[in-house]
Structure formats: C-alpha cells, structure tokens
GROMACS .gro file of N, CA and C in nm:
model
  306
    1MET      N    1  -0.046   1.832  -0.638
    1MET     CA    2  -0.079   1.806  -0.500
    1MET      C    3   0.028   1.713  -0.446
    2GLY      N    4   0.095   1.753  -0.339
    2GLY     CA    5   0.203   1.674  -0.283
    2GLY      C    6   0.165   1.608  -0.152
    3LEU      N    7   0.247   1.519  -0.111
    3LEU     CA    8   0.225   1.442   0.011
    3LEU      C    9   0.219   1.533   0.133
    4PHE      N   10   0.294   1.641   0.134
    4PHE     CA   11   0.302   1.727   0.251
    4PHE      C   12   0.236   1.862   0.229
    5ASP      N   13   0.158   1.876   0.123
    5ASP     CA   14   0.088   2.001   0.097
    5ASP      C   15  -0.030   2.014   0.190
    6ASP      N   16  -0.057   2.136   0.236
    6ASP     CA   17  -0.171   2.160   0.323
    6ASP      C   18  -0.297   2.191   0.242
    7THR      N   19  -0.281   2.226   0.116
    7THR     CA   20  -0.396   2.262   0.036
    7THR      C   21  -0.417   2.160  -0.074
    8GLU      N   22  -0.544   2.143  -0.110
    8GLU     CA   23  -0.577   2.051  -0.218
    8GLU      C   24  -0.602   2.132  -0.345
    9THR      N   25  -0.555   2.081  -0.457
    9THR     CA   26  -0.579   2.146  -0.584
    9THR      C   27  -0.621   2.040  -0.684
   10GLU      N   28  -0.698   2.082  -0.783
   10GLU     CA   29  -0.738   1.990  -0.887
   10GLU      C   30  -0.626   1.982  -0.990
   11MET      N   31  -0.605   1.862  -1.042
   11MET     CA   32  -0.501   1.841  -1.141
   11MET      C   33  -0.561   1.858  -1.280
   12THR      N   34  -0.499   1.942  -1.360
   12THR     CA   35  -0.544   1.959  -1.497
   12THR      C   36  -0.501   1.838  -1.578
   13SER      N   37  -0.556   1.822  -1.698
   13SER     CA   38  -0.520   1.708  -1.781
   13SER      C   39  -0.374   1.713  -1.822
   14SER      N   40  -0.318   1.833  -1.844
   14SER     CA   41  -0.176   1.842  -1.879
   14SER      C   42  -0.089   1.806  -1.759
   15GLN      N   43  -0.132   1.844  -1.638
   15GLN     CA   44  -0.058   1.806  -1.518
   15GLN      C   45  -0.064   1.655  -1.498
   16ALA      N   46  -0.179   1.597  -1.522
   16ALA     CA   47  -0.195   1.452  -1.508
   16ALA      C   48  -0.106   1.379  -1.607
   17LEU      N   49  -0.099   1.429  -1.731
   17LEU     CA   50  -0.014   1.368  -1.832
   17LEU      C   51   0.133   1.381  -1.792
   18HIS      N   52   0.171   1.499  -1.742
   18HIS     CA   53   0.309   1.520  -1.697
   18HIS      C   54   0.342   1.425  -1.582
   19SER      N   55   0.248   1.412  -1.489
   19SER     CA   56   0.268   1.323  -1.374
   19SER      C   57   0.283   1.178  -1.420
   20GLN      N   58   0.199   1.136  -1.512
   20GLN     CA   59   0.206   0.999  -1.564
   20GLN      C   60   0.338   0.977  -1.636
   21THR      N   61   0.381   1.073  -1.716
   21THR     CA   62   0.508   1.061  -1.788
   21THR      C   63   0.624   1.056  -1.690
   22GLU      N   64   0.617   1.140  -1.586
   22GLU     CA   65   0.723   1.142  -1.484
   22GLU      C   66   0.730   1.007  -1.411
   23GLN      N   67   0.614   0.951  -1.378
   23GLN     CA   68   0.611   0.822  -1.310
   23GLN      C   69   0.669   0.712  -1.399
   24GLN      N   70   0.638   0.715  -1.527
   24GLN     CA   71   0.692   0.615  -1.619
   24GLN      C   72   0.843   0.629  -1.631
   25THR      N   73   0.893   0.753  -1.634
   25THR     CA   74   1.037   0.777  -1.640
   25THR      C   75   1.104   0.724  -1.514
   26GLN      N   76   1.042   0.749  -1.400
   26GLN     CA   77   1.099   0.705  -1.274
   26GLN      C   78   1.100   0.552  -1.265
   27MET      N   79   0.993   0.487  -1.313
   27MET     CA   80   0.988   0.342  -1.311
   27MET      C   81   1.093   0.282  -1.403
   28ALA      N   82   1.132   0.357  -1.504
   28ALA     CA   83   1.233   0.308  -1.598
   28ALA      C   84   1.374   0.337  -1.548
   29GLY      N   85   1.387   0.382  -1.424
   29GLY     CA   86   1.518   0.408  -1.367
   29GLY      C   87   1.564   0.551  -1.382
   30GLY      N   88   1.470   0.643  -1.408
   30GLY     CA   89   1.506   0.781  -1.430
   30GLY      C   90   1.511   0.866  -1.306
   31GLY      N   91   1.502   0.809  -1.188
   31GLY     CA   92   1.511   0.888  -1.066
   31GLY      C   93   1.411   0.844  -0.962
   32PRO      N   94   1.420   0.904  -0.844
   32PRO     CA   95   1.329   0.866  -0.735
   32PRO      C   96   1.188   0.915  -0.762
   33PRO      N   97   1.089   0.849  -0.704
   33PRO     CA   98   0.950   0.893  -0.722
   33PRO      C   99   0.928   1.032  -0.663
   34ASP      N  100   0.829   1.102  -0.713
   34ASP     CA  101   0.799   1.238  -0.670
   34ASP      C  102   0.771   1.244  -0.519
   35TRP      N  103   0.696   1.148  -0.466
   35TRP     CA  104   0.664   1.151  -0.323
   35TRP      C  105   0.790   1.139  -0.238
   36LEU      N  106   0.889   1.066  -0.287
   36LEU     CA  107   1.014   1.052  -0.213
   36LEU      C  108   1.091   1.185  -0.215
   37LYS      N  109   1.088   1.253  -0.328
   37LYS     CA  110   1.152   1.386  -0.336
   37LYS      C  111   1.084   1.482  -0.241
   38GLN      N  112   0.949   1.480  -0.237
   38GLN     CA  113   0.874   1.569  -0.148
   38GLN      C  114   0.906   1.539  -0.003
   39MET      N  115   0.916   1.411   0.031
   39MET     CA  116   0.947   1.372   0.167
   39MET      C  117   1.087   1.419   0.205
   40ALA      N  118   1.182   1.402   0.116
   40ALA     CA  119   1.319   1.446   0.143
   40ALA      C  120   1.325   1.598   0.161
   41GLN      N  121   1.252   1.672   0.078
   41GLN     CA  122   1.249   1.818   0.092
   41GLN      C  123   1.186   1.858   0.224
   42ALA      N  124   1.077   1.792   0.262
   42ALA     CA  125   1.008   1.825   0.387
   42ALA      C  126   1.097   1.796   0.507
   43PHE      N  127   1.165   1.683   0.505
   43PHE     CA  128   1.250   1.645   0.617
   43PHE      C  129   1.374   1.732   0.628
   44SER      N  130   1.420   1.788   0.516
   44SER     CA  131   1.539   1.872   0.519
   44SER      C  132   1.507   2.015   0.559
   45ASN      N  133   1.380   2.050   0.564
   45ASN     CA  134   1.337   2.183   0.606
   45ASN      C  135   1.316   2.181   0.758
   46PRO      N  136   1.395   2.257   0.836
   46PRO     CA  137   1.384   2.251   0.982
   46PRO      C  138   1.244   2.282   1.036
   47GLN      N  139   1.176   2.379   0.976
   47GLN     CA  140   1.041   2.413   1.023
   47GLN      C  141   0.943   2.299   0.996
   48MET      N  142   0.953   2.239   0.878
   48MET     CA  143   0.864   2.128   0.844
   48MET      C  144   0.895   2.006   0.931
   49ALA      N  145   1.024   1.980   0.953
   49ALA     CA  146   1.063   1.866   1.037
   49ALA      C  147   1.008   1.884   1.178
   50SER      N  148   1.016   2.007   1.231
   50SER     CA  149   0.963   2.035   1.364
   50SER      C  150   0.812   2.016   1.368
   51HIS      N  151   0.743   2.065   1.265
   51HIS     CA  152   0.598   2.050   1.256
   51HIS      C  153   0.561   1.901   1.251
   52LEU      N  154   0.631   1.824   1.168
   52LEU     CA  155   0.602   1.681   1.156
   52LEU      C  156   0.631   1.608   1.287
   53ALA      N  157   0.737   1.647   1.356
   53ALA     CA  158   0.771   1.585   1.484
   53ALA      C  159   0.659   1.607   1.585
   54LYS      N  160   0.604   1.727   1.587
   54LYS     CA  161   0.493   1.756   1.679
   54LYS      C  162   0.366   1.681   1.638
   55THR      N  163   0.347   1.663   1.509
   55THR     CA  164   0.230   1.592   1.459
   55THR      C  165   0.237   1.443   1.489
   56PHE      N  166   0.355   1.386   1.481
   56PHE     CA  167   0.372   1.242   1.493
   56PHE      C  168   0.414   1.195   1.632
   57THR      N  169   0.414   1.284   1.731
   57THR     CA  170   0.452   1.242   1.866
   57THR      C  171   0.343   1.281   1.966
   58GLU      N  172   0.343   1.209   2.076
   58GLU     CA  173   0.250   1.238   2.184
   58GLU      C  174   0.321   1.210   2.316
   59LYS      N  175   0.301   1.296   2.412
   59LYS     CA  176   0.369   1.281   2.541
   59LYS      C  177   0.272   1.227   2.645
   60ASN      N  178   0.318   1.125   2.720
   60ASN     CA  179   0.244   1.075   2.834
   60ASN      C  180   0.280   1.166   2.950
   61HIS      N  181   0.185   1.245   2.997
   61HIS     CA  182   0.213   1.346   3.098
   61HIS      C  183   0.239   1.286   3.237
   62GLN      N  184   0.198   1.161   3.257
   62GLN     CA  185   0.226   1.096   3.386
   62GLN      C  186   0.371   1.047   3.392
   63THR      N  187   0.419   0.990   3.282
   63THR     CA  188   0.555   0.934   3.281
   63THR      C  189   0.657   1.025   3.215
   64GLU      N  190   0.608   1.130   3.146
   64GLU     CA  191   0.693   1.223   3.070
   64GLU      C  192   0.762   1.156   2.950
   65GLU      N  193   0.717   1.037   2.912
   65GLU     CA  194   0.773   0.968   2.795
   65GLU      C  195   0.702   1.017   2.669
   66THR      N  196   0.778   1.026   2.561
   66THR     CA  197   0.724   1.068   2.433
   66THR      C  198   0.712   0.947   2.343
   67TYR      N  199   0.601   0.937   2.272
   67TYR     CA  200   0.574   0.825   2.184
   67TYR      C  201   0.555   0.871   2.041
   68PHE      N  202   0.598   0.790   1.948
   68PHE     CA  203   0.580   0.814   1.805
   68PHE      C  204   0.443   0.759   1.768
   69LYS      N  205   0.360   0.840   1.704
   69LYS     CA  206   0.226   0.796   1.666
   69LYS      C  207   0.194   0.838   1.524
   70ILE      N  208   0.128   0.750   1.454
   70ILE     CA  209   0.080   0.782   1.321
   70ILE      C  210  -0.062   0.725   1.311
   71PRO      N  211  -0.160   0.807   1.284
   71PRO     CA  212  -0.296   0.755   1.270
   71PRO      C  213  -0.304   0.661   1.149
   72VAL      N  214  -0.365   0.546   1.168
   72VAL     CA  215  -0.383   0.449   1.060
   72VAL      C  216  -0.527   0.401   1.059
   73GLU      N  217  -0.569   0.349   0.945
   73GLU     CA  218  -0.707   0.303   0.929
   73GLU      C  219  -0.736   0.183   1.019
   74ASN      N  220  -0.643   0.087   1.022
   74ASN     CA  221  -0.661  -0.033   1.104
   74ASN      C  222  -0.528  -0.108   1.114
   75GLU      N  223  -0.527  -0.218   1.189
   75GLU     CA  224  -0.404  -0.295   1.209
   75GLU      C  225  -0.352  -0.356   1.080
   76LYS      N  226  -0.441  -0.388   0.988
   76LYS     CA  227  -0.400  -0.448   0.861
   76LYS      C  228  -0.308  -0.353   0.783
   77VAL      N  229  -0.331  -0.225   0.791
   77VAL     CA  230  -0.247  -0.125   0.725
   77VAL      C  231  -0.105  -0.136   0.778
   78VAL      N  232  -0.090  -0.146   0.910
   78VAL     CA  233   0.043  -0.157   0.971
   78VAL      C  234   0.107  -0.289   0.930
   79GLU      N  235   0.029  -0.396   0.933
   79GLU     CA  236   0.081  -0.527   0.892
   79GLU      C  237   0.133  -0.524   0.748
   80ASN      N  238   0.057  -0.462   0.658
   80ASN     CA  239   0.099  -0.451   0.518
   80ASN      C  240   0.225  -0.366   0.504
   81MET      N  241   0.232  -0.258   0.581
   81MET     CA  242   0.350  -0.172   0.574
   81MET      C  243   0.475  -0.246   0.622
   82LEU      N  244   0.463  -0.318   0.733
   82LEU     CA  245   0.577  -0.393   0.785
   82LEU      C  246   0.619  -0.503   0.688
   83SER      N  247   0.523  -0.567   0.626
   83SER     CA  248   0.553  -0.671   0.527
   83SER      C  249   0.625  -0.610   0.407
   84SER      N  250   0.579  -0.494   0.364
   84SER     CA  251   0.643  -0.425   0.251
   84SER      C  252   0.786  -0.384   0.286
   85LEU      N  253   0.805  -0.334   0.407
   85LEU     CA  254   0.941  -0.298   0.451
   85LEU      C  255   1.031  -0.422   0.454
   86GLY      N  256   0.976  -0.533   0.500
   86GLY     CA  257   1.052  -0.657   0.501
   86GLY      C  258   1.094  -0.699   0.362
   87GLN      N  259   1.003  -0.685   0.266
   87GLN     CA  260   1.035  -0.718   0.127
   87GLN      C  261   1.140  -0.624   0.071
   88LEU      N  262   1.130  -0.495   0.106
   88LEU     CA  263   1.229  -0.397   0.062
   88LEU      C  264   1.366  -0.432   0.117
   89PHE      N  265   1.373  -0.461   0.246
   89PHE     CA  266   1.500  -0.497   0.308
   89PHE      C  267   1.556  -0.625   0.247
   90LYS      N  268   1.468  -0.719   0.220
   90LYS     CA  269   1.511  -0.844   0.156
   90LYS      C  270   1.569  -0.816   0.018
   91ALA      N  271   1.502  -0.730  -0.057
   91ALA     CA  272   1.550  -0.694  -0.191
   91ALA      C  273   1.683  -0.622  -0.185
   92MET      N  274   1.707  -0.549  -0.078
   92MET     CA  275   1.832  -0.475  -0.061
   92MET      C  276   1.938  -0.560   0.009
   93ASP      N  277   1.906  -0.684   0.038
   93ASP     CA  278   1.995  -0.777   0.107
   93ASP      C  279   2.035  -0.727   0.246
   94LEU      N  280   1.951  -0.646   0.310
   94LEU     CA  281   1.982  -0.597   0.443
   94LEU      C  282   1.968  -0.705   0.549
   95GLY      N  283   1.881  -0.802   0.527
   95GLY     CA  284   1.861  -0.908   0.624
   95GLY      C  285   1.947  -1.028   0.597
   96LYS      N  286   2.026  -1.026   0.490
   96LYS     CA  287   2.103  -1.142   0.448
   96LYS      C  288   2.206  -1.183   0.553
   97ALA      N  289   2.286  -1.090   0.602
   97ALA     CA  290   2.391  -1.121   0.699
   97ALA      C  291   2.331  -1.180   0.825
   98GLU      N  292   2.219  -1.128   0.871
   98GLU     CA  293   2.154  -1.177   0.992
   98GLU      C  294   2.098  -1.317   0.969
   99ASN      N  295   2.038  -1.340   0.852
   99ASN     CA  296   1.981  -1.471   0.821
   99ASN      C  297   2.088  -1.576   0.800
  100ASP      N  298   2.207  -1.539   0.753
  100ASP     CA  299   2.316  -1.632   0.730
  100ASP      C  300   2.370  -1.689   0.860
  101LYS      N  301   2.350  -1.618   0.972
  101LYS     CA  302   2.399  -1.664   1.102
  101LYS      C  303   2.320  -1.782   1.154
  102HIS      N  304   2.195  -1.796   1.106
  102HIS     CA  305   2.106  -1.901   1.159
  102HIS      C  306   2.119  -2.028   1.084
   0.00000   0.00000   0.00000
C-alpha cells in the first residue's frame, strides 16, 4: 500500500517482513524511504501531477486567485510539520547563512 495508491490492500506477513527489512536498510543509509520514492514517481508522472494539483488547489471565484490547500486534522499538525521542516533545514545547514547575518 503506497502513499498515492487509490486502493487499500492487506499486507501479508512476508510483505510486512520485506517492508521492515527495507526500512532498516534505508535507515542504515541504503537509500531513500519508500514513501519518498513513491512521491517522486507520482510527481514525475504528468497525469498524477495534474491530478494532485487539482486535489491540492482551490480557486476563489470572486478574485480568480488559486490557493494551495491540504486538509489537516488540526493546527497542531501544521505546527508540527513546520517545526520538523525547520529541524530538517537546520540539519542541512540551509538556515546557517541567514542566521550568521544576525
């Protein structure tokens, strides 16, 4: 079952073991996580990218402006995501040059 799959399937015990082994390999530096591969494949597919764009956008018909939208459980989910992104950027030293100016 993938992040962008439309159908749900039950995972067999051998699939679960394979998934666990794959995750352990990836954590040990053996490659990107499966969800990241699925996301990259989905975004590189023009039909899927178009479908996702329609799913994640909404147009204000009065102003004709288009907005990016993603349904979330609550504001805490967004706060946690932004905090995680900040930690990722910090780990990648992306904010270092900007912080050095202050």
